[in-house]
Amino acid sequence: MVTQEQQLLWSRIQGFSFDDRTAQVTFSDKLAASQNWTIPFAQKAIEEYRKFLFLCCTSPKGAAPSKIVDEVWHLHLTYTQSYWIDLCKNTLGRDIHHYPSRGGEEEDSKHQQWYGETLQLYRLVFGIDAPSDIWPAPNQAARLLNDPPFRLNAAAIVSMIGLLLLPFIFIAAAYQTWSPFNLGGPHFLVFFPIYSISLIIAYIIYRTQIIKGEMELVAAVLPYDASVFQVANFLYGEHRALQTGIVDLIKRGLLEIPGYNQFVVKKSSYRSDPRDINPLIHAYAREDDGSLLNYNTLMTTWYNRASFSHPVLDALSKFRRRPESLLRTYIFHVAILGMLLARSIQGTLNGKPIILLLLEGAVFIIVLAVVASRLSKSAVVSRKVKELYQQRSGSIVNTNNQLVSQFAMEGTTAFGDWTEGVALSGLFLLYTPVWYRSGVGASDSSGSCGSGSSCGGGSSCGGGSSCGGCSGN
């Protein structure tokens, strides 16, 4: 803050009140409830939003918000009088507009760069680093755009070379030839299993090296503020997420089950709490006491994907479903199939039977496919997220009910002898989620600030933000 004019602007921004104390639900309460944040965290986010507004209006290049700051901005835009009149006109002296992004990797790259520059500007203007829980490092989201570096250590390389040479050393010692195509039929049927098993073990070593980088990446970015409902949505999909919310409401006495596929809203013990992290609670609150609903109605009217999403989990979801290079993925498959195909052609041309060879080949191709599915990036990322969530369950956003958390991770087996669980099991099993689903997609957009007088410009995304940015003259 260099000029007197900027100091006065900052004083006005600091004095701006977001909460109407006469309102039944204040801005802070609504923000916390809509984002599943605690009240103190929501208030901290609002304070960082103040700083973003100041940077927006004083920096020649503008500023890009973090995802959390952007959520505050989005909500504030819905308070028309407060935003356009009280803030923009009477406090900032300029309008700050919000526009959609054109999207695309090039735009994302520019947004990430702008976000990084915003963090540097924050440090320069306010004299401290931006708090990482509100303004995450830009590389946290950027590092998910690419696969981790591929590294093979010396032991892995030596082991793989030894395994690849083993079947050829075997036939050289046993049959005095280095070429498997010089072997007779019975001898090749001995060679091929050794060859296939060696390649499968080499593939496991190869994938294990890649997996290390993927697991390190997941451990580095997995957020502590992800709720059990968001993790269930990431791991198992929308039905498990909805079911977790239903189980939570039943355990709290807010839903009852009078019969199969019937849910009755009970509000006698309900008390509104902005700190409630169950994403279904907002839809529940809109229902009348005694309303009778079925599962499909809950899915179509209560489930909202955005409420069950987390920006970092969304980025992880995109990362896990992004395909790897064909060479990295299928080089070992090609080696086994290539040997099988070449020998089959040789046998056919020589008029030899190949049925046993094809049966052997089918067995090892199936084995390799099973191993590959277990070691795929999608499977590894999902398992690591589940493992870390269970390890951190005592220190991250969670429910107070152990059964709810257990059901989110394990499904109906967690019900045990719970009476209501018997009625729910049959219904929930009709919607059994896929363990490694394709992922929860997040729409990408961004915004910008502009005005006819002194604010104008483009937009930016940064630190996991889906939209937002501003510039000033």
PDB file of C-alpha atoms in Angstrom, residues 17-18 76-89:
ATOM      1  CA  SER A  17     -19.763  -5.375   6.346  1.00  0.00           C
ATOM      2  CA  PHE A  18     -20.772  -8.624   4.660  1.00  0.00           C
ATOM      3  CA  HIS A  76     -21.459 -12.351  -2.908  1.00  0.00           C
ATOM      4  CA  LEU A  77     -22.584 -11.818  -6.503  1.00  0.00           C
ATOM      5  CA  THR A  78     -25.963 -13.293  -5.549  1.00  0.00           C
ATOM      6  CA  TYR A  79     -26.425 -10.484  -2.982  1.00  0.00           C
ATOM      7  CA  THR A  80     -27.278  -7.894  -5.642  1.00  0.00           C
ATOM      8  CA  GLN A  81     -27.719  -4.836  -3.409  1.00  0.00           C
ATOM      9  CA  SER A  82     -24.702  -5.630  -1.254  1.00  0.00           C
ATOM     10  CA  TYR A  83     -22.433  -6.402  -4.188  1.00  0.00           C
ATOM     11  CA  TRP A  84     -23.277  -3.846  -6.871  1.00  0.00           C
ATOM     12  CA  ILE A  85     -24.375  -0.899  -4.730  1.00  0.00           C
ATOM     13  CA  ASP A  86     -22.770  -1.239  -1.293  1.00  0.00           C
ATOM     14  CA  LEU A  87     -19.472  -2.763  -2.447  1.00  0.00           C
ATOM     15  CA  CYS A  88     -18.812  -1.755  -6.048  1.00  0.00           C
ATOM     16  CA  LYS A  89     -20.457   1.664  -6.160  1.00  0.00           C
TER      17      LYS A  89
END
